[in-house]
């Protein structure tokens, strides 16, 4: 079992920045990948960004150039730096860890971007 603890959500004006953090109870090197998804009411959860155990990252097209995913291996932590935020980025953001065939999720953190 893996516990994921998120922090850093909140309310920000359009054009502003936030940084999300996710601390895992397991070494990142024991995962296939770790990253962030987001969900709005009535919609499916969607990938925002993820990083593989080897360090390669991929981003949703909608956040490329604005969001940056990084990790601190020693702290088992991934960070999502979100810049130039838009109202359409408003969602609950979930940390994800993928291990073999199983997904683990954090409790979610609300990000609200006002226009």
Steps between C-alpha positions, in 0.01 A plus 500: 500500500623847409391820670512824306466832683432809292529866585510838329158553348302818543341802337697713257422761238544428132862542401621400844700202620467213743722209593358163595698246699445129547691291750498123457547240772706294256818569307435647158734238356254227598234655278452493126394863501369778719305804404186711508151466362208739528125473498205736470138413580342279237826432319748218502825533685771610258876486499678827568861386521700197606859395539631150447745321726764578238424871519316561175197724522187546297240773520147559383500729197290751691773560760818475292718804545315608813534209744821330608525169679807423707599260773723473803606137520638530852167632627278269291327816383376632170418863435273658244588862434202664333554838335278721286196335650169525316143464625477174306773357724250503785460142625579258775856384447594145599844359553550160339750221540499216249659175614492209254126473431361695793428869547513676835340838560529786742199662659494787251565871535278774361646754260274792414601766248286811494462715190 
